[in-house]
Short mmCIF file of C-alpha atoms and ligand atoms in Angstrom, two decimals:
data_model
loop_
_atom_site.label_atom_id
_atom_site.label_comp_id
_atom_site.label_asym_id
_atom_site.label_seq_id
_atom_site.Cartn_x
_atom_site.Cartn_y
_atom_site.Cartn_z
CA MET A 1 89.22 121.98 112.79
CA GLU A 2 88.65 119.38 115.46
CA LYS A 3 90.30 116.03 114.87
CA ILE A 4 88.22 112.89 114.40
CA LYS A 5 88.18 110.72 117.53
CA MET A 6 88.74 106.99 117.57
CA ILE A 7 87.36 104.56 120.18
CA THR A 8 89.29 101.31 119.66
CA PRO A 9 92.90 101.34 118.47
CA LEU A 10 93.96 99.92 115.11
CA VAL A 11 96.76 97.40 115.16
CA GLU A 12 99.54 99.11 113.20
CA MET A 13 102.20 96.86 111.69
CA ASP A 14 105.11 98.91 110.37
CA GLY A 15 107.35 97.39 107.73
CA ASP A 16 110.45 97.77 105.57
CA GLU A 17 112.31 99.78 102.95
CA MET A 18 110.47 102.18 100.64
CA THR A 19 107.04 101.29 101.98
CA ARG A 20 108.26 102.16 105.51
CA ILE A 21 109.20 105.62 104.19
CA LEU A 22 105.78 106.00 102.52
CA TRP A 23 104.09 104.78 105.72
CA GLN A 24 105.49 107.68 107.75
CA MET A 25 104.72 110.23 105.02
CA ILE A 26 101.10 109.02 104.82
CA LYS A 27 100.68 109.27 108.58
CA ASP A 28 102.27 112.73 108.77
CA GLU A 29 100.51 114.29 105.78
CA LEU A 30 97.20 112.48 105.41
CA LEU A 31 96.19 111.01 108.77
CA LEU A 32 97.62 112.77 111.84
CA PRO A 33 96.43 116.29 110.83
CA TYR A 34 92.82 115.01 110.64
CA ILE A 35 92.48 112.10 113.06
CA ASP A 36 93.30 111.65 116.71
CA LEU A 37 94.95 108.46 115.55
CA LYS A 38 94.84 105.61 118.05
CA THR A 39 97.02 102.66 117.15
CA GLU A 40 98.77 99.84 118.95
CA TYR A 41 102.11 99.94 117.17
CA TYR A 42 104.14 96.86 116.22
CA ASP A 43 107.41 97.33 114.39
CA LEU A 44 107.61 94.46 111.89
CA GLY A 45 110.66 95.99 110.24
CA LEU A 46 113.22 93.22 109.71
CA GLU A 47 115.70 94.61 112.26
CA HIS A 48 113.11 94.53 115.02
CA ARG A 49 111.80 91.09 114.01
CA ASN A 50 115.39 89.88 114.31
CA GLU A 51 115.89 91.55 117.72
CA THR A 52 112.70 89.97 119.09
CA ASP A 53 113.30 86.54 117.50
CA ASP A 54 110.18 87.26 115.41
CA GLN A 55 108.04 87.42 118.57
CA VAL A 56 106.78 90.84 117.43
CA THR A 57 105.03 89.22 114.44
CA ILE A 58 103.23 86.77 116.72
CA ASP A 59 102.33 89.57 119.15
CA SER A 60 100.93 91.67 116.31
CA ALA A 61 98.75 88.77 115.09
CA ASN A 62 97.47 88.21 118.66
CA ALA A 63 96.67 91.92 118.95
CA THR A 64 94.78 91.70 115.65
CA MET A 65 92.64 88.91 117.08
CA LYS A 66 92.06 91.01 120.20
CA TYR A 67 91.08 94.28 118.46
CA GLY A 68 89.71 92.93 115.15
CA VAL A 69 91.34 95.30 112.66
CA ALA A 70 94.98 95.73 111.57
CA VAL A 71 96.82 97.69 108.90
CA LYS A 72 100.13 96.29 107.66
CA CYS A 73 103.04 97.82 105.77
CA ALA A 74 104.92 95.61 103.29
CA THR A 75 107.72 93.62 104.92
CA ILE A 76 110.83 91.82 103.72
CA THR A 77 110.62 88.04 103.56
CA PRO A 78 114.23 87.09 104.30
CA ASN A 79 116.31 85.13 101.79
CA ALA A 80 120.05 84.37 101.67
CA ALA A 81 120.94 87.91 100.54
CA ARG A 82 118.97 89.45 103.42
CA MET A 83 120.76 87.21 105.94
CA THR A 84 124.00 89.12 105.27
CA GLU A 85 122.40 92.49 104.56
CA TYR A 86 120.68 92.56 107.97
CA ASP A 87 123.02 90.20 109.84
CA LEU A 88 120.08 87.96 110.81
CA LYS A 89 120.14 85.32 113.53
CA GLU A 90 117.81 83.13 111.46
CA MET A 91 116.05 83.19 108.12
CA TRP A 92 112.77 84.34 109.71
CA LYS A 93 109.58 83.16 108.05
CA SER A 94 107.37 85.41 105.94
CA PRO A 95 105.35 87.61 108.35
CA ASN A 96 102.37 87.30 106.00
CA GLY A 97 102.58 83.51 106.23
CA THR A 98 102.78 83.61 110.04
CA ILE A 99 99.86 86.03 110.34
CA ARG A 100 97.75 84.12 107.78
CA ALA A 101 98.29 80.83 109.62
CA MET A 102 97.31 82.41 112.95
CA LEU A 103 94.20 84.14 111.60
CA ASP A 104 93.16 81.18 109.37
CA GLY A 105 92.27 83.66 106.67
CA THR A 106 91.30 84.07 103.06
CA VAL A 107 93.00 86.78 101.00
CA PHE A 108 90.83 89.16 98.97
CA ARG A 109 92.54 91.25 96.30
CA ALA A 110 90.80 93.97 94.31
CA PRO A 111 92.09 96.51 91.79
CA ILE A 112 91.64 100.23 92.55
CA VAL A 113 89.81 101.54 89.50
CA VAL A 114 90.54 105.12 88.38
CA LYS A 115 89.75 107.11 85.22
CA GLY A 116 92.79 107.34 82.99
CA ILE A 117 94.10 103.87 83.89
CA GLU A 118 91.94 101.71 81.65
CA PRO A 119 91.68 97.92 82.00
CA CYS A 120 92.84 95.96 78.93
CA VAL A 121 89.43 94.26 78.92
CA ARG A 122 87.14 97.00 77.55
CA ASN A 123 83.92 95.86 79.22
CA TRP A 124 85.40 95.69 82.76
CA LYS A 125 83.84 98.75 84.40
CA ASN A 126 84.01 97.73 88.06
CA PRO A 127 86.71 95.92 90.02
CA ILE A 128 86.83 92.14 90.08
CA THR A 129 87.84 90.83 93.51
CA ILE A 130 89.70 87.54 93.68
CA ALA A 131 89.24 85.50 96.87
CA ARG A 132 92.00 82.93 97.08
CA HIS A 133 91.92 79.87 99.31
CA ALA A 134 95.38 79.81 100.83
CA TYR A 135 95.65 76.18 102.00
CA GLY A 136 96.55 72.87 100.38
CA ASP A 137 96.10 71.38 96.89
CA VAL A 138 99.20 71.58 94.71
CA TYR A 139 100.94 73.88 97.28
CA LYS A 140 101.19 70.96 99.69
CA ASN A 141 101.66 68.09 97.24
CA THR A 142 103.67 64.89 97.18
CA GLU A 143 105.16 63.88 93.84
CA LEU A 144 106.98 60.87 92.45
CA LYS A 145 108.81 60.34 89.22
CA ILE A 146 108.10 56.85 87.90
CA ASP A 147 111.10 55.35 86.12
CA GLY A 148 109.50 52.26 84.60
CA PRO A 149 106.61 49.74 84.64
CA GLY A 150 104.68 49.28 87.93
CA LYS A 151 101.45 50.12 89.73
CA ALA A 152 100.77 53.50 91.41
CA GLU A 153 98.09 53.46 94.14
CA LEU A 154 96.40 55.83 96.57
CA VAL A 155 96.44 54.22 100.02
CA PHE A 156 94.64 55.58 103.07
CA THR A 157 95.24 53.89 106.44
CA ALA A 158 92.65 54.97 109.02
CA ASP A 159 93.69 55.26 112.69
CA ASP A 160 91.75 52.02 113.39
CA GLY A 161 93.88 50.23 110.79
CA THR A 162 91.29 50.05 108.01
CA VAL A 163 92.97 50.42 104.62
CA THR A 164 91.37 51.95 101.53
CA ARG A 165 93.16 51.69 98.18
CA ALA A 166 92.59 52.96 94.68
CA THR A 167 94.72 52.41 91.61
CA ILE A 168 96.05 55.58 90.03
CA GLN A 169 97.72 53.96 87.05
CA ASN A 170 99.24 50.68 85.91
CA PHE A 171 102.38 52.10 84.34
CA ASP A 172 103.85 50.16 81.39
CA ARG A 173 106.59 52.79 80.97
CA ALA A 174 108.08 55.87 82.73
CA GLY A 175 105.82 58.67 83.98
CA ILE A 176 104.86 60.84 86.93
CA VAL A 177 102.33 60.85 89.84
CA GLN A 178 101.19 63.45 92.36
CA GLY A 179 99.15 63.30 95.60
CA LEU A 180 97.08 66.28 96.80
CA HIS A 181 94.89 66.94 99.81
CA ASN A 182 92.69 69.49 101.49
CA ILE A 183 90.81 69.70 104.81
CA ASP A 184 87.03 70.12 105.13
CA ASP A 185 87.41 72.68 107.95
CA SER A 186 89.75 74.79 105.86
CA ILE A 187 87.36 74.71 102.89
CA GLY A 188 84.53 75.67 105.26
CA SER A 189 86.52 78.62 106.64
CA PHE A 190 87.26 79.71 103.08
CA ALA A 191 83.56 79.51 102.17
CA ARG A 192 82.47 81.52 105.24
CA ALA A 193 85.12 84.18 104.64
CA CYS A 194 83.82 84.54 101.04
CA PHE A 195 80.15 84.69 102.06
CA ASN A 196 80.89 87.26 104.81
CA TYR A 197 82.96 89.39 102.46
CA ALA A 198 80.20 89.32 99.82
CA LEU A 199 77.66 90.50 102.42
CA ASP A 200 80.08 93.12 103.72
CA THR A 201 80.78 94.61 100.29
CA LYS A 202 77.32 93.85 98.83
CA GLN A 203 78.72 92.06 95.80
CA ASP A 204 77.68 88.81 94.12
CA LEU A 205 79.87 85.79 94.79
CA TRP A 206 81.01 83.39 92.06
CA PHE A 207 82.71 80.10 92.81
CA ALA A 208 84.07 77.65 90.28
CA THR A 209 86.00 74.38 90.21
CA LYS A 210 86.31 71.44 87.80
CA ASP A 211 83.83 69.13 89.56
CA THR A 212 82.65 67.42 86.36
CA ILE A 213 86.10 65.88 86.03
CA SER A 214 87.18 65.82 89.68
CA LYS A 215 84.04 64.12 90.94
CA LYS A 216 85.18 63.69 94.55
CA TYR A 217 87.91 66.27 95.19
CA ASP A 218 86.50 69.38 93.50
CA HIS A 219 82.96 68.19 94.13
CA ASN A 220 83.72 68.32 97.86
CA PHE A 221 84.51 72.06 97.55
CA LYS A 222 81.24 72.62 95.68
CA ASP A 223 79.21 70.67 98.26
CA ILE A 224 80.75 72.40 101.30
CA PHE A 225 80.10 75.83 99.79
CA GLN A 226 76.50 74.88 98.99
CA GLU A 227 75.76 73.34 102.41
CA ILE A 228 77.13 76.37 104.27
CA TYR A 229 75.32 78.74 101.92
CA ASP A 230 71.96 77.01 102.37
CA ALA A 231 72.28 76.66 106.14
CA GLU A 232 73.81 80.01 107.11
CA TYR A 233 73.74 82.58 104.32
CA LYS A 234 70.87 82.09 101.86
CA THR A 235 68.43 84.34 103.74
CA LYS A 236 71.04 87.04 104.38
CA PHE A 237 72.01 87.06 100.68
CA GLU A 238 68.37 87.38 99.63
CA GLU A 239 67.82 90.22 102.12
CA THR A 240 70.92 92.03 100.84
CA GLY A 241 69.91 91.48 97.21
CA ILE A 242 73.07 89.66 96.18
CA THR A 243 73.51 86.19 94.67
CA TYR A 244 75.83 83.25 95.10
CA PHE A 245 76.37 81.01 92.12
CA TYR A 246 78.54 78.04 91.32
CA THR A 247 79.74 77.16 87.85
CA LEU A 248 82.53 75.25 86.11
CA ILE A 249 85.93 76.97 86.10
CA ASP A 250 86.07 77.16 82.28
CA ASP A 251 82.58 78.68 82.17
CA ALA A 252 83.63 81.16 84.89
CA VAL A 253 86.69 82.26 82.90
CA ALA A 254 84.56 82.85 79.80
CA ARG A 255 81.95 84.79 81.78
CA VAL A 256 84.54 86.92 83.59
CA MET A 257 85.86 88.11 80.22
CA LYS A 258 82.38 89.18 79.13
CA ALA A 259 81.30 90.64 82.49
CA GLU A 260 81.32 94.25 83.69
CA GLY A 261 83.01 93.40 86.99
CA GLY A 262 81.73 94.32 90.44
CA PHE A 263 81.72 90.78 91.88
CA ILE A 264 83.88 88.44 93.94
CA TRP A 265 85.42 85.41 92.28
CA ALA A 266 86.27 82.71 94.81
CA CYS A 267 89.12 80.51 93.57
CA LYS A 268 90.80 77.36 94.76
CA ASN A 269 94.45 77.90 95.70
CA TYR A 270 96.02 77.35 92.27
CA ASP A 271 93.25 79.06 90.32
CA GLY A 272 93.52 82.08 92.65
CA ASP A 273 97.29 82.29 92.23
CA VAL A 274 97.03 82.32 88.44
CA MET A 275 93.84 84.34 88.03
CA SER A 276 94.81 87.12 90.46
CA ASP A 277 97.93 87.89 88.42
CA MET A 278 95.84 87.93 85.25
CA VAL A 279 93.16 90.19 86.74
CA SER A 280 95.63 92.59 88.39
CA SER A 281 97.80 93.07 85.33
CA ALA A 282 94.74 93.48 83.10
CA PHE A 283 93.51 96.24 85.44
CA GLY A 284 96.81 98.15 85.25
CA SER A 285 99.31 97.81 88.09
CA LEU A 286 100.23 96.01 91.31
CA ALA A 287 100.58 99.40 92.96
CA MET A 288 96.83 99.90 92.38
CA MET A 289 95.71 96.75 94.15
CA THR A 290 94.23 96.37 97.63
CA SER A 291 94.62 93.25 99.71
CA VAL A 292 92.77 92.22 102.84
CA LEU A 293 93.04 89.07 104.91
CA VAL A 294 89.70 88.11 106.41
CA SER A 295 89.35 85.43 109.06
CA PRO A 296 86.16 83.43 109.55
CA SER A 297 85.84 84.93 113.03
CA GLY A 298 85.54 88.39 111.48
CA VAL A 299 89.08 89.73 111.94
CA TYR A 300 90.51 91.98 109.20
CA GLU A 301 94.08 92.79 108.19
CA TYR A 302 94.58 95.37 105.42
CA GLU A 303 97.75 95.79 103.34
CA ALA A 304 99.06 96.71 99.90
CA ALA A 305 99.43 93.86 97.41
CA HIS A 306 102.98 94.87 96.43
CA GLY A 307 106.29 94.43 98.26
CA THR A 308 108.74 96.87 99.85
CA VAL A 309 109.88 98.32 96.47
CA GLN A 310 113.52 97.63 97.24
CA ARG A 311 114.96 99.18 94.08
CA HIS A 312 113.37 102.55 94.87
CA TYR A 313 114.59 102.35 98.48
CA TYR A 314 118.21 101.97 97.43
CA LYS A 315 117.81 105.08 95.24
CA HIS A 316 116.26 106.87 98.21
CA LEU A 317 119.24 105.87 100.41
CA LYS A 318 121.62 107.34 97.82
CA GLY A 319 119.71 110.62 98.07
CA GLU A 320 118.15 110.22 94.62
CA GLU A 321 114.54 111.17 93.93
CA THR A 322 111.94 108.39 93.88
CA SER A 323 108.46 108.27 92.40
CA THR A 324 106.90 105.40 94.33
CA ASN A 325 103.15 104.93 94.18
CA SER A 326 101.57 105.11 97.64
CA VAL A 327 97.96 104.45 96.56
CA ALA A 328 97.75 100.82 97.71
CA THR A 329 99.28 101.73 101.09
CA ILE A 330 96.86 104.67 101.49
CA PHE A 331 93.97 102.32 100.68
CA ALA A 332 95.23 99.84 103.27
CA TRP A 333 94.85 102.63 105.86
CA THR A 334 91.45 103.76 104.58
CA GLY A 335 90.18 100.17 104.50
CA ALA A 336 91.25 99.65 108.10
CA LEU A 337 89.92 103.02 109.31
CA ARG A 338 86.56 102.43 107.60
CA LYS A 339 86.25 98.95 109.12
CA ARG A 340 87.19 100.35 112.55
CA GLY A 341 84.54 103.05 112.09
CA GLU A 342 81.91 100.44 111.17
CA LEU A 343 82.72 98.26 114.16
CA ASP A 344 82.86 101.19 116.62
CA ASN A 345 79.88 102.96 115.06
CA THR A 346 81.87 106.14 114.38
CA PRO A 347 80.55 107.30 110.98
CA GLU A 348 82.95 110.32 110.93
CA LEU A 349 85.85 107.86 110.66
CA CYS A 350 84.16 106.03 107.74
CA ALA A 351 83.41 109.35 106.05
CA PHE A 352 87.05 110.40 106.41
CA ALA A 353 88.21 107.12 104.83
CA ASP A 354 85.82 107.66 101.90
CA LYS A 355 87.02 111.22 101.46
CA LEU A 356 90.72 110.30 101.49
CA GLU A 357 90.06 107.62 98.86
CA ARG A 358 88.14 110.08 96.67
CA ALA A 359 90.91 112.67 97.06
CA THR A 360 93.53 110.09 96.06
CA LEU A 361 91.62 109.09 92.93
CA LYS A 362 90.78 112.71 92.04
CA THR A 363 94.46 113.68 92.26
CA ILE A 364 95.27 111.01 89.66
CA GLU A 365 92.25 111.93 87.52
CA ASP A 366 93.43 115.57 87.64
CA GLY A 367 96.65 114.38 86.00
CA LYS A 368 98.95 114.30 89.03
CA MET A 369 100.50 110.88 89.53
CA THR A 370 103.64 108.82 90.14
CA LYS A 371 105.85 107.56 87.32
CA ASP A 372 104.44 104.00 87.17
CA LEU A 373 100.99 105.41 86.32
CA ALA A 374 102.27 108.23 84.10
CA LEU A 375 103.76 105.51 81.87
CA ILE A 376 100.42 103.74 81.31
CA THR A 377 97.76 106.44 81.61
CA SER A 378 95.43 107.40 78.77
CA LEU A 379 95.26 110.97 80.17
CA GLU A 380 97.23 113.69 78.38
CA ASN A 381 99.50 116.40 79.82
CA VAL A 382 100.07 114.61 83.12
CA THR A 383 102.48 115.77 85.80
CA THR A 384 104.81 113.10 87.17
CA LEU A 385 105.41 113.68 90.86
CA ASN A 386 107.96 112.27 93.28
CA SER A 387 106.88 110.10 96.24
CA GLN A 388 106.53 113.00 98.68
CA ASP A 389 104.91 115.49 96.28
CA PHE A 390 102.25 112.98 95.23
CA ILE A 391 101.19 112.57 98.86
CA LYS A 392 101.24 116.36 99.31
CA ALA A 393 99.10 116.74 96.17
CA ILE A 394 96.53 114.36 97.68
CA ARG A 395 96.47 116.50 100.82
CA GLU A 396 95.83 119.62 98.72
CA THR A 397 93.00 117.86 96.87
CA MET A 398 91.48 116.71 100.15
CA ASP A 399 91.71 120.16 101.74
CA ALA A 400 90.01 121.66 98.68
CA MET A 401 87.15 119.13 98.79
P1 NAP B 1 107.93 94.75 94.88
O1 NAP B 1 108.40 95.42 96.09
O2 NAP B 1 106.46 94.62 94.73
O3 NAP B 1 108.52 95.52 93.64
C1 NAP B 1 108.71 94.98 92.35
C2 NAP B 1 108.73 96.09 91.32
O4 NAP B 1 107.38 96.49 91.04
C3 NAP B 1 109.41 97.36 91.77
O5 NAP B 1 110.80 97.29 91.60
C4 NAP B 1 108.73 98.41 90.93
O6 NAP B 1 109.17 98.38 89.59
C5 NAP B 1 107.30 97.89 90.91
N1 NAP B 1 106.50 98.39 92.04
C6 NAP B 1 105.94 97.67 93.06
N2 NAP B 1 105.27 98.45 93.88
C7 NAP B 1 105.39 99.70 93.41
C8 NAP B 1 104.91 100.97 93.85
N3 NAP B 1 104.18 101.10 94.96
N4 NAP B 1 105.21 102.07 93.11
C9 NAP B 1 105.93 101.96 91.99
N5 NAP B 1 106.42 100.79 91.52
C10 NAP B 1 106.15 99.67 92.23
O7 NAP B 1 108.52 93.27 94.80
P2 NAP B 1 110.03 92.72 94.99
O8 NAP B 1 111.01 93.74 94.54
O9 NAP B 1 109.99 91.40 94.37
O10 NAP B 1 110.19 92.52 96.53
C11 NAP B 1 110.84 93.45 97.41
C12 NAP B 1 110.68 92.95 98.84
O11 NAP B 1 109.30 92.95 99.18
C13 NAP B 1 111.18 91.54 99.07
O12 NAP B 1 112.04 91.53 100.19
C14 NAP B 1 109.93 90.71 99.35
O13 NAP B 1 110.16 89.74 100.31
C15 NAP B 1 108.96 91.74 99.85
N6 NAP B 1 107.53 91.46 99.56
C16 NAP B 1 106.65 91.72 100.57
C17 NAP B 1 105.30 91.56 100.36
C18 NAP B 1 104.36 91.87 101.49
O14 NAP B 1 104.78 92.21 102.58
N7 NAP B 1 103.07 91.78 101.30
C19 NAP B 1 104.82 91.16 99.12
C20 NAP B 1 105.74 90.92 98.09
C21 NAP B 1 107.10 91.09 98.33
P3 NAP B 1 110.39 99.30 89.04
O15 NAP B 1 111.58 98.92 89.85
O16 NAP B 1 110.47 98.88 87.61
O17 NAP B 1 110.00 100.75 89.22
MG1 MG B 2 101.43 84.09 91.75
#
């Protein structure tokens, strides 16, 4: 069989621990036998980040902007324990944070739905994608504890010296205050990333805030979304047959519970943090969750939503058997390959990505899965496979298809 050709390389960001092991297995078993794989390889493993003073992370983000599509393995975000474990020169920043800041992106997370892993919410039939704004609000706040009576004010001093003030509270006893901010450009980038993603995946887009109470702050989010929608996206949405709608966050939560899924839910930073954990755990497992960072300029970086699965890696190092779920990492590759195929107009590459995804899901639906899924599946008589054998089983399913 002739291998599928690629035109433009994918930016490949290798990573750490157990996911680095899975990465190689996926390439060897599921990609290299079928594709003439073209990648520009960046080793984001912690040792190499340390050797290059983290320059490799910056280089990989620049390459992503150059080529447009990247696939990333999970990486260690160093903490005190890792400083000694890897003898680090510095406590390097989270690669995801560095890449996100450079690409100015929005993170979209969607569960991988498969028969036998049922969502807790009975009427959810299709995935719900959470789009989380990753800048500002309570994540960049300023707080004060107020010890006794006094006046708390918001004060804005413009560069020309003009001062605007508003009273927050005349305290007659102890309390607390907090200042938040966001930037119009960042909200606009978030809105465009959501609209583009909705068009790309042909799904409706929901957006919700608490603008009835927060009449300036949250209302600003609502207005920016609406202005950009009307000016740049309304016609495209109508042509594609999808809708954008805005509602109050409490109404959105109630509707999400009653909905069938199959839409994108755009969330402000805090709402997205909280709601994505609720949605992912209700759908089954973090190992069955895709994650893609989309920049407003149309650059895509695909990854798994979980970390490097450190506990399994230490077992692997001791020579013990592991049963680590590679589905999210496989889907990071298929997402990137499909997007590359779309951009290069190579439908064989898109078809291969579709086929590998179907083979992965069919393997699970046929009762062959890793331990994390075996513990929660509604299927009977399942076979629990180790990390390597699960990937081999997917290859067998794909070859039989
Ligand atoms: P984690 O790697 O996601 O693992 C937490 C636990 O979730 C695992 O111990 C395992 O549970 C379960 N799990 C996660 N993925 C799984 C999979 N594919 N198959 C089976 N079980 C899975 O999170 P962590 O242990 O908190 O973090 C480990 C390292 O990952 C840290 O250094 C952190 O900095 C990094 N991290 C990276 C990213 C990223 O690059 N995107 C994201 C998060 C964390 P059991 O042990 O019970 O089997
Ligand atoms: Mg969270």
